[in-house]
Amino acid sequence: TIEAIKHAKAAEVPIIVAVNKCDKPGAKPEAVLTELLQHDIQVEAMGGDVQAINVSATEKTGLAELTEAITLQAELLELKANPDRDADGIVVESQLDKGRGPVATVLINRGTLKRGEIVVAGKQWGKVRALTNERGQQLKDAGPGVPVEILGLDGAPDPGDMFNVVDSEARAREVTEYRQRAERQKQGVASGRASLETLMNSMRDDKAVSELPLVVKGDVQGSVEAIRHSLEALSTDEVRANVVYGAAGGISESDVLLAKSSGAPVFAFNVRANKQARELAEKEDVEIRYYSVIYNLLDDVKDTLSGMLAPEKRETFIGYADILEVFNITKTGKVAGCKVSEGTVKRGCGVRLLRDDIVIHEGKLKTLKRFKDEVAEVNSGMECGMAFEKYEDIREGDKIECFEIEMIDRKLD
């Protein structure tokens, strides 16, 4: 896909093109290779340096050639790893399995990972109880370049976390406790009712607040990361969603306490809160929202962020009035005897006083009278009495411009 091309270029890694479905009648792999030129990918057949292999996944043709191409690319790049050392690598995915507990899929970069070794993965640690490959087969060990599922961690690490083998449980605890402390300090604390409604009210009261804190729990870590990245994409210079904590697994009491201290609601994607967590959430006034469709979750956050945007002020011209005479009224002060020359004048509307077409005052209309009665509006051609709020420097021959201000709610694009 075009997205895959962009990712590969951003990571500055070599590209090998596998043109699939070449078994189909009328297949034209050369058309694909020509189209790739639009994205600055020139294959060897067209004078470039990108390898392209025709394959068929259903017929299993071209797979040996694809493997050879990958091996050749690895040799050209001199990709080598030492298998005779403690293993390290990267977490690809993680989840909480009902029967097996936390399960992490890792890709080993260097060394050989053995069953029984103690590993640290991000903020989690544990002794490797089992190693399984992509076919579910049990392994005693796994070397460089091998993806495996490991069981035995005390929690689900984040995708992208590095994992390392350590020499003792004490060392593993020391490393993970330090990382957890650093994460808590980064999150900071807040207080108050943890719901979207309360956050919206506080944001209206405090214009400086432009961040929406959230606690996100999902069925797998990949879902949580997808939600996190989608929320980041919604952010603007004025407002942003901040996932103070995101992890795989059901909602626990510690999640509710974190949400309470952060002033954040809990967004749950394909997971539920246990009985103790539900009771604690009700007691602590923490809102938990459940979702099974990611777009519904994003729409709710988008609506909330839209509500955080300062409304747009829109001005609408409604009329002009000419001052014919100025009267001094004892209790009211100066009142302008006017004739509406255009449009309409409404009580309480915004006004500008024009003298020789120069604005000398802008404010609100305090009084609008027709004869001796206070009226709501006066139309074009009619005479009326008008007085401004906290302003009396009005003269015969001045012009009054009348307008209304409408506050328009803004929405994120």
GROMACS .gro file of C-alpha atoms in nm:
model
  413
    1THR     CA    1   0.000   0.000   0.000
    2ILE     CA    2   0.099   0.364  -0.033
    3GLU     CA    3   0.101   0.384   0.347
    4ALA     CA    4   0.352   0.096   0.365
    5ILE     CA    5   0.576   0.278   0.116
    6LYS     CA    6   0.563   0.593   0.330
    7HIS     CA    7   0.648   0.398   0.645
    8ALA     CA    8   0.942   0.224   0.478
    9LYS     CA    9   1.080   0.552   0.346
   10ALA     CA   10   1.034   0.726   0.681
   11ALA     CA   11   1.225   0.443   0.851
   12GLU     CA   12   1.493   0.460   0.577
   13VAL     CA   13   1.487   0.083   0.525
   14PRO     CA   14   1.528  -0.108   0.196
   15ILE     CA   15   1.216  -0.219   0.010
   16ILE     CA   16   1.146  -0.553  -0.156
   17VAL     CA   17   0.826  -0.566  -0.364
   18ALA     CA   18   0.618  -0.887  -0.366
   19VAL     CA   19   0.358  -0.865  -0.646
   20ASN     CA   20   0.080  -1.099  -0.533
   21LYS     CA   21  -0.209  -1.273  -0.718
   22CYS     CA   22   0.005  -1.343  -1.024
   23ASP     CA   23  -0.186  -1.671  -1.074
   24LYS     CA   24  -0.504  -1.485  -1.174
   25PRO     CA   25  -0.601  -1.491  -1.545
   26GLY     CA   26  -0.506  -1.165  -1.709
   27ALA     CA   27  -0.271  -1.064  -1.427
   28LYS     CA   28  -0.035  -0.784  -1.531
   29PRO     CA   29   0.243  -0.753  -1.270
   30GLU     CA   30   0.430  -0.508  -1.496
   31ALA     CA   31   0.140  -0.261  -1.451
   32VAL     CA   32   0.203  -0.265  -1.074
   33LEU     CA   33   0.574  -0.204  -1.126
   34THR     CA   34   0.497   0.089  -1.358
   35GLU     CA   35   0.257   0.237  -1.103
   36LEU     CA   36   0.530   0.216  -0.837
   37LEU     CA   37   0.729   0.472  -1.035
   38GLN     CA   38   0.477   0.735  -0.923
   39HIS     CA   39   0.597   0.674  -0.567
   40ASP     CA   40   0.967   0.692  -0.655
   41ILE     CA   41   1.022   0.314  -0.642
   42GLN     CA   42   1.218   0.187  -0.943
   43VAL     CA   43   1.255  -0.191  -0.965
   44GLU     CA   44   1.553  -0.372  -1.117
   45ALA     CA   45   1.361  -0.459  -1.435
   46MET     CA   46   1.327  -0.086  -1.500
   47GLY     CA   47   1.684   0.006  -1.425
   48GLY     CA   48   1.643   0.062  -1.051
   49ASP     CA   49   1.780  -0.115  -0.744
   50VAL     CA   50   1.455  -0.243  -0.582
   51GLN     CA   51   1.397  -0.618  -0.604
   52ALA     CA   52   1.050  -0.724  -0.726
   53ILE     CA   53   0.923  -1.083  -0.708
   54ASN     CA   54   0.602  -1.218  -0.866
   55VAL     CA   55   0.422  -1.443  -0.617
   56SER     CA   56   0.091  -1.618  -0.557
   57ALA     CA   57  -0.011  -1.681  -0.198
   58THR     CA   58  -0.281  -1.933  -0.295
   59GLU     CA   59  -0.064  -2.130  -0.540
   60LYS     CA   60   0.250  -2.079  -0.324
   61THR     CA   61   0.457  -1.982  -0.628
   62GLY     CA   62   0.746  -1.738  -0.606
   63LEU     CA   63   0.785  -1.779  -0.230
   64ALA     CA   64   1.127  -1.943  -0.261
   65GLU     CA   65   1.243  -1.656  -0.483
   66LEU     CA   66   1.107  -1.405  -0.230
   67THR     CA   67   1.302  -1.575   0.050
   68GLU     CA   68   1.617  -1.565  -0.164
   69ALA     CA   69   1.563  -1.193  -0.231
   70ILE     CA   70   1.534  -1.123   0.143
   71THR     CA   71   1.847  -1.328   0.216
   72LEU     CA   72   2.038  -1.146  -0.058
   73GLN     CA   73   1.932  -0.808   0.081
   74ALA     CA   74   2.043  -0.916   0.430
   75GLU     CA   75   2.385  -1.021   0.293
   76LEU     CA   76   2.428  -0.690   0.108
   77LEU     CA   77   2.348  -0.500   0.428
   78GLU     CA   78   2.575  -0.734   0.627
   79LEU     CA   79   2.301  -0.796   0.880
   80LYS     CA   80   2.449  -1.015   1.152
   81ALA     CA   81   2.365  -1.090   1.513
   82ASN     CA   82   2.552  -1.267   1.791
   83PRO     CA   83   2.344  -1.564   1.912
   84ASP     CA   84   2.586  -1.639   2.201
   85ARG     CA   85   2.482  -1.363   2.440
   86ASP     CA   86   2.187  -1.259   2.658
   87ALA     CA   87   1.885  -1.187   2.443
   88ASP     CA   88   1.734  -0.849   2.375
   89GLY     CA   89   1.474  -0.728   2.129
   90ILE     CA   90   1.146  -0.545   2.089
   91VAL     CA   91   0.785  -0.606   2.194
   92VAL     CA   92   0.561  -0.633   1.887
   93GLU     CA   93   0.226  -0.694   2.060
   94SER     CA   94   0.084  -0.790   2.399
   95GLN     CA   95  -0.246  -0.889   2.551
   96LEU     CA   96  -0.406  -1.041   2.860
   97ASP     CA   97  -0.517  -1.393   2.775
   98LYS     CA   98  -0.792  -1.530   2.999
   99GLY     CA   99  -0.627  -1.869   3.042
  100ARG     CA  100  -0.258  -1.783   3.009
  101GLY     CA  101  -0.232  -1.438   3.166
  102PRO     CA  102  -0.013  -1.165   3.012
  103VAL     CA  103   0.121  -1.273   2.671
  104ALA     CA  104   0.380  -1.071   2.479
  105THR     CA  105   0.491  -1.125   2.120
  106VAL     CA  106   0.858  -1.025   2.092
  107LEU     CA  107   1.112  -1.014   1.811
  108ILE     CA  108   1.462  -1.109   1.916
  109ASN     CA  109   1.733  -0.878   1.784
  110ARG     CA  110   2.041  -1.030   1.943
  111GLY     CA  111   2.128  -1.329   2.157
  112THR     CA  112   1.926  -1.642   2.233
  113LEU     CA  113   1.623  -1.633   2.462
  114LYS     CA  114   1.579  -1.947   2.673
  115ARG     CA  115   1.290  -2.078   2.877
  116GLY     CA  116   1.337  -2.000   3.249
  117GLU     CA  117   1.534  -1.677   3.196
  118ILE     CA  118   1.430  -1.354   3.369
  119VAL     CA  119   1.332  -1.073   3.133
  120VAL     CA  120   1.239  -0.706   3.166
  121ALA     CA  121   1.001  -0.566   2.903
  122GLY     CA  122   0.924  -0.196   2.947
  123LYS     CA  123   0.762  -0.161   3.292
  124GLN     CA  124   0.695  -0.538   3.326
  125TRP     CA  125   0.916  -0.830   3.423
  126GLY     CA  126   0.892  -1.204   3.480
  127LYS     CA  127   1.048  -1.546   3.433
  128VAL     CA  128   0.985  -1.696   3.089
  129ARG     CA  129   0.749  -1.988   3.157
  130ALA     CA  130   0.689  -2.076   2.793
  131LEU     CA  131   0.811  -1.985   2.444
  132THR     CA  132   0.583  -2.049   2.145
  133ASN     CA  133   0.632  -1.978   1.775
  134GLU     CA  134   0.375  -1.853   1.522
  135ARG     CA  135   0.233  -2.206   1.486
  136GLY     CA  136   0.175  -2.243   1.861
  137GLN     CA  137   0.463  -2.492   1.898
  138GLN     CA  138   0.659  -2.491   2.224
  139LEU     CA  139   1.028  -2.392   2.195
  140LYS     CA  140   1.318  -2.436   2.438
  141ASP     CA  141   1.496  -2.132   2.298
  142ALA     CA  142   1.478  -1.875   2.016
  143GLY     CA  143   1.759  -1.694   1.835
  144PRO     CA  144   1.805  -1.365   1.648
  145GLY     CA  145   1.531  -1.267   1.404
  146VAL     CA  146   1.278  -1.509   1.553
  147PRO     CA  147   0.935  -1.380   1.667
  148VAL     CA  148   0.799  -1.566   1.971
  149GLU     CA  149   0.522  -1.537   2.229
  150ILE     CA  150   0.647  -1.537   2.586
  151LEU     CA  151   0.446  -1.620   2.898
  152GLY     CA  152   0.537  -1.532   3.254
  153LEU     CA  153   0.544  -1.150   3.264
  154ASP     CA  154   0.358  -0.974   3.548
  155GLY     CA  155   0.172  -0.749   3.304
  156ALA     CA  156   0.126  -0.662   2.937
  157PRO     CA  157   0.410  -0.440   2.809
  158ASP     CA  158   0.355  -0.169   2.547
  159PRO     CA  159   0.428  -0.242   2.179
  160GLY     CA  160   0.763  -0.088   2.095
  161ASP     CA  161   0.907  -0.150   2.444
  162MET     CA  162   1.253  -0.302   2.450
  163PHE     CA  163   1.300  -0.632   2.633
  164ASN     CA  164   1.623  -0.759   2.790
  165VAL     CA  165   1.736  -1.063   2.981
  166VAL     CA  166   1.863  -0.973   3.331
  167ASP     CA  167   2.064  -1.178   3.579
  168SER     CA  168   1.830  -1.174   3.881
  169GLU     CA  169   1.478  -1.101   4.004
  170ALA     CA  170   1.613  -0.822   4.226
  171ARG     CA  171   1.762  -0.646   3.924
  172ALA     CA  172   1.436  -0.691   3.729
  173ARG     CA  173   1.230  -0.537   4.014
  174GLU     CA  174   1.474  -0.248   4.048
  175VAL     CA  175   1.451  -0.159   3.678
  176THR     CA  176   1.070  -0.190   3.651
  177GLU     CA  177   1.003   0.002   3.976
  178TYR     CA  178   1.221   0.288   3.852
  179ARG     CA  179   1.034   0.299   3.520
  180GLN     CA  180   0.694   0.289   3.692
  181ARG     CA  181   0.794   0.576   3.923
  182ALA     CA  182   0.910   0.781   3.625
  183GLU     CA  183   0.579   0.712   3.448
  184ARG     CA  184   0.373   0.819   3.750
  185GLN     CA  185   0.572   1.142   3.784
  186LYS     CA  186   0.517   1.212   3.415
  187GLN     CA  187   0.142   1.165   3.447
  188GLY     CA  188   0.108   1.413   3.734
  189VAL     CA  189  -0.206   1.439   3.948
  190ALA     CA  190  -0.536   1.623   3.949
  191SER     CA  191  -0.857   1.601   4.148
  192GLY     CA  192  -1.235   1.629   4.113
  193ARG     CA  193  -1.512   1.430   3.949
  194ALA     CA  194  -1.369   1.224   3.666
  195SER     CA  195  -1.625   1.251   3.386
  196LEU     CA  196  -1.652   1.415   3.045
  197GLU     CA  197  -1.930   1.643   3.171
  198THR     CA  198  -1.719   1.776   3.459
  199LEU     CA  199  -1.416   1.821   3.234
  200MET     CA  200  -1.626   2.020   2.988
  201ASN     CA  201  -1.756   2.250   3.265
  202SER     CA  202  -1.406   2.311   3.404
  203MET     CA  203  -1.278   2.389   3.057
  204ARG     CA  204  -1.549   2.650   3.007
  205ASP     CA  205  -1.456   2.810   3.342
  206ASP     CA  206  -1.082   2.800   3.279
  207LYS     CA  207  -0.988   2.907   2.928
  208ALA     CA  208  -0.626   2.805   2.989
  209VAL     CA  209  -0.727   2.436   3.008
  210SER     CA  210  -0.691   2.277   2.668
  211GLU     CA  211  -0.606   1.915   2.753
  212LEU     CA  212  -0.848   1.624   2.792
  213PRO     CA  213  -0.698   1.351   3.016
  214LEU     CA  214  -0.815   0.992   2.956
  215VAL     CA  215  -0.745   0.644   3.092
  216VAL     CA  216  -0.779   0.385   2.813
  217LYS     CA  217  -0.811   0.007   2.860
  218GLY     CA  218  -0.840  -0.233   2.566
  219ASP     CA  219  -0.859  -0.600   2.481
  220VAL     CA  220  -0.508  -0.603   2.331
  221GLN     CA  221  -0.224  -0.354   2.351
  222GLY     CA  222  -0.245  -0.295   1.976
  223SER     CA  223  -0.601  -0.161   2.018
  224VAL     CA  224  -0.483   0.075   2.292
  225GLU     CA  225  -0.198   0.203   2.074
  226ALA     CA  226  -0.432   0.247   1.777
  227ILE     CA  227  -0.668   0.452   1.997
  228ARG     CA  228  -0.377   0.654   2.136
  229HIS     CA  229  -0.244   0.739   1.788
  230SER     CA  230  -0.592   0.821   1.657
  231LEU     CA  231  -0.650   1.057   1.951
  232GLU     CA  232  -0.316   1.227   1.886
  233ALA     CA  233  -0.429   1.287   1.527
  234LEU     CA  234  -0.737   1.473   1.661
  235SER     CA  235  -0.523   1.718   1.856
  236THR     CA  236  -0.478   2.079   1.745
  237ASP     CA  237  -0.282   2.379   1.870
  238GLU     CA  238  -0.576   2.465   2.099
  239VAL     CA  239  -0.695   2.129   2.230
  240ARG     CA  240  -0.557   1.780   2.265
  241ALA     CA  241  -0.647   1.444   2.417
  242ASN     CA  242  -0.388   1.312   2.662
  243VAL     CA  243  -0.391   0.937   2.738
  244VAL     CA  244  -0.243   0.946   3.090
  245TYR     CA  245  -0.251   0.565   3.100
  246GLY     CA  246  -0.327   0.301   2.841
  247ALA     CA  247  -0.297  -0.075   2.882
  248ALA     CA  248  -0.448  -0.409   2.782
  249GLY     CA  249  -0.682  -0.593   3.018
  250GLY     CA  250  -0.998  -0.543   3.220
  251ILE     CA  251  -1.055  -0.237   3.438
  252SER     CA  252  -0.914  -0.283   3.787
  253GLU     CA  253  -0.939  -0.082   4.108
  254SER     CA  254  -0.593   0.068   4.044
  255ASP     CA  255  -0.718   0.198   3.705
  256VAL     CA  256  -1.011   0.369   3.879
  257LEU     CA  257  -0.781   0.524   4.142
  258LEU     CA  258  -0.547   0.651   3.870
  259ALA     CA  259  -0.844   0.798   3.681
  260LYS     CA  260  -0.963   0.968   4.000
  261SER     CA  261  -0.622   1.120   4.075
  262SER     CA  262  -0.583   1.235   3.715
  263GLY     CA  263  -0.935   1.376   3.689
  264ALA     CA  264  -0.992   1.152   3.387
  265PRO     CA  265  -1.278   0.925   3.274
  266VAL     CA  266  -1.202   0.562   3.184
  267PHE     CA  267  -1.261   0.459   2.821
  268ALA     CA  268  -1.294   0.080   2.786
  269PHE     CA  269  -1.262  -0.088   2.445
  270ASN     CA  270  -1.392  -0.447   2.438
  271VAL     CA  271  -1.317  -0.492   2.811
  272ARG     CA  272  -1.520  -0.458   3.131
  273ALA     CA  273  -1.464  -0.352   3.491
  274ASN     CA  274  -1.467  -0.616   3.764
  275LYS     CA  275  -1.718  -0.588   4.051
  276GLN     CA  276  -1.473  -0.418   4.288
  277ALA     CA  277  -1.370  -0.165   4.021
  278ARG     CA  278  -1.734  -0.084   3.939
  279GLU     CA  279  -1.818  -0.024   4.306
  280LEU     CA  280  -1.506   0.190   4.354
  281ALA     CA  281  -1.586   0.393   4.041
  282GLU     CA  282  -1.936   0.461   4.171
  283LYS     CA  283  -1.800   0.558   4.512
  284GLU     CA  284  -1.525   0.784   4.373
  285ASP     CA  285  -1.752   0.932   4.103
  286VAL     CA  286  -1.533   0.809   3.817
  287GLU     CA  287  -1.709   0.771   3.481
  288ILE     CA  288  -1.647   0.450   3.285
  289ARG     CA  289  -1.750   0.443   2.918
  290TYR     CA  290  -1.769   0.114   2.727
  291TYR     CA  291  -1.711   0.080   2.351
  292SER     CA  292  -1.694  -0.203   2.100
  293VAL     CA  293  -1.642   0.017   1.791
  294ILE     CA  294  -1.331   0.235   1.788
  295TYR     CA  295  -1.498   0.506   1.576
  296ASN     CA  296  -1.769   0.559   1.841
  297LEU     CA  297  -1.498   0.618   2.100
  298LEU     CA  298  -1.316   0.863   1.872
  299ASP     CA  299  -1.642   1.046   1.791
  300ASP     CA  300  -1.712   1.100   2.163
  301VAL     CA  301  -1.364   1.239   2.221
  302LYS     CA  302  -1.389   1.453   1.908
  303ASP     CA  303  -1.720   1.602   2.030
  304THR     CA  304  -1.564   1.678   2.368
  305LEU     CA  305  -1.257   1.840   2.212
  306SER     CA  306  -1.487   2.045   1.989
  307GLY     CA  307  -1.662   2.170   2.303
  308MET     CA  308  -1.323   2.279   2.440
  309LEU     CA  309  -1.261   2.507   2.143
  310ALA     CA  310  -1.334   2.872   2.213
  311PRO     CA  311  -1.655   2.968   2.026
  312GLU     CA  312  -1.625   3.187   1.719
  313LYS     CA  313  -1.768   3.539   1.757
  314ARG     CA  314  -1.983   3.634   1.458
  315GLU     CA  315  -2.117   3.989   1.416
  316THR     CA  316  -2.435   4.064   1.217
  317PHE     CA  317  -2.530   4.421   1.114
  318ILE     CA  318  -2.898   4.496   1.186
  319GLY     CA  319  -2.950   4.871   1.135
  320TYR     CA  320  -2.854   5.242   1.138
  321ALA     CA  321  -3.011   5.530   1.329
  322ASP     CA  322  -2.947   5.906   1.297
  323ILE     CA  323  -2.942   6.125   1.612
  324LEU     CA  324  -3.183   6.416   1.554
  325GLU     CA  325  -3.171   6.568   1.903
  326VAL     CA  326  -3.016   6.503   2.246
  327PHE     CA  327  -3.221   6.527   2.568
  328ASN     CA  328  -3.107   6.542   2.930
  329ILE     CA  329  -3.332   6.321   3.143
  330THR     CA  330  -3.282   6.352   3.520
  331LYS     CA  331  -3.283   5.984   3.616
  332THR     CA  332  -3.162   5.839   3.287
  333GLY     CA  333  -2.896   6.086   3.174
  334LYS     CA  334  -2.850   6.179   2.808
  335VAL     CA  335  -3.100   6.025   2.567
  336ALA     CA  336  -3.070   6.051   2.190
  337GLY     CA  337  -3.383   6.125   1.992
  338CYS     CA  338  -3.325   5.918   1.677
  339LYS     CA  339  -3.479   5.809   1.350
  340VAL     CA  340  -3.400   5.458   1.223
  341SER     CA  341  -3.266   5.510   0.871
  342GLU     CA  342  -3.195   5.147   0.780
  343GLY     CA  343  -3.279   4.802   0.913
  344THR     CA  344  -3.389   4.750   1.273
  345VAL     CA  345  -3.275   4.860   1.620
  346LYS     CA  346  -3.320   4.607   1.905
  347ARG     CA  347  -3.301   4.661   2.280
  348GLY     CA  348  -2.977   4.521   2.425
  349CYS     CA  349  -2.801   4.504   2.088
  350GLY     CA  350  -2.442   4.613   2.031
  351VAL     CA  351  -2.395   4.972   1.916
  352ARG     CA  352  -2.118   5.188   1.769
  353LEU     CA  353  -2.134   5.567   1.778
  354LEU     CA  354  -2.011   5.719   1.451
  355ARG     CA  355  -1.904   6.083   1.423
  356ASP     CA  356  -1.792   6.189   1.075
  357ASP     CA  357  -1.778   5.816   0.986
  358ILE     CA  358  -1.526   5.754   1.267
  359VAL     CA  359  -1.609   5.507   1.547
  360ILE     CA  360  -1.575   5.694   1.877
  361HIS     CA  361  -1.752   5.444   2.104
  362GLU     CA  362  -1.859   5.080   2.106
  363GLY     CA  363  -2.092   4.937   2.368
  364LYS     CA  364  -2.446   4.821   2.440
  365LEU     CA  365  -2.785   4.985   2.406
  366LYS     CA  366  -2.932   5.051   2.752
  367THR     CA  367  -3.265   5.210   2.665
  368LEU     CA  368  -3.489   5.186   2.359
  369LYS     CA  369  -3.814   5.385   2.385
  370ARG     CA  370  -4.099   5.460   2.150
  371PHE     CA  371  -4.271   5.767   2.290
  372LYS     CA  372  -4.265   5.691   2.667
  373ASP     CA  373  -4.277   5.312   2.644
  374GLU     CA  374  -3.978   5.077   2.650
  375VAL     CA  375  -3.993   4.860   2.336
  376ALA     CA  376  -3.810   4.549   2.211
  377GLU     CA  377  -3.731   4.686   1.863
  378VAL     CA  378  -3.789   4.977   1.627
  379ASN     CA  379  -3.802   4.939   1.248
  380SER     CA  380  -3.675   5.157   0.965
  381GLY     CA  381  -3.847   5.498   0.926
  382MET     CA  382  -3.966   5.516   1.286
  383GLU     CA  383  -3.844   5.754   1.558
  384CYS     CA  384  -3.725   5.642   1.902
  385GLY     CA  385  -3.526   5.735   2.211
  386MET     CA  386  -3.191   5.560   2.273
  387ALA     CA  387  -2.940   5.566   2.559
  388PHE     CA  388  -2.603   5.391   2.584
  389GLU     CA  389  -2.466   5.190   2.876
  390LYS     CA  390  -2.206   5.397   3.068
  391TYR     CA  391  -2.155   5.653   2.788
  392GLU     CA  392  -2.311   5.998   2.733
  393ASP     CA  393  -2.090   6.188   2.487
  394ILE     CA  394  -2.356   6.189   2.216
  395ARG     CA  395  -2.433   6.479   1.979
  396GLU     CA  396  -2.688   6.579   1.724
  397GLY     CA  397  -2.581   6.457   1.379
  398ASP     CA  398  -2.403   6.146   1.513
  399LYS     CA  399  -2.493   5.811   1.361
  400ILE     CA  400  -2.557   5.488   1.549
  401GLU     CA  401  -2.463   5.153   1.397
  402CYS     CA  402  -2.649   4.859   1.552
  403PHE     CA  403  -2.533   4.495   1.542
  404GLU     CA  404  -2.583   4.158   1.710
  405ILE     CA  405  -2.309   3.921   1.829
  406GLU     CA  406  -2.365   3.548   1.782
  407MET     CA  407  -2.133   3.290   1.942
  408ILE     CA  408  -2.087   2.999   1.700
  409ASP     CA  409  -1.972   2.664   1.840
  410ARG     CA  410  -1.669   2.532   1.654
  411LYS     CA  411  -1.600   2.171   1.562
  412LEU     CA  412  -1.284   1.982   1.484
  413ASP     CA  413  -1.241   1.906   1.114
   0.00000   0.00000   0.00000
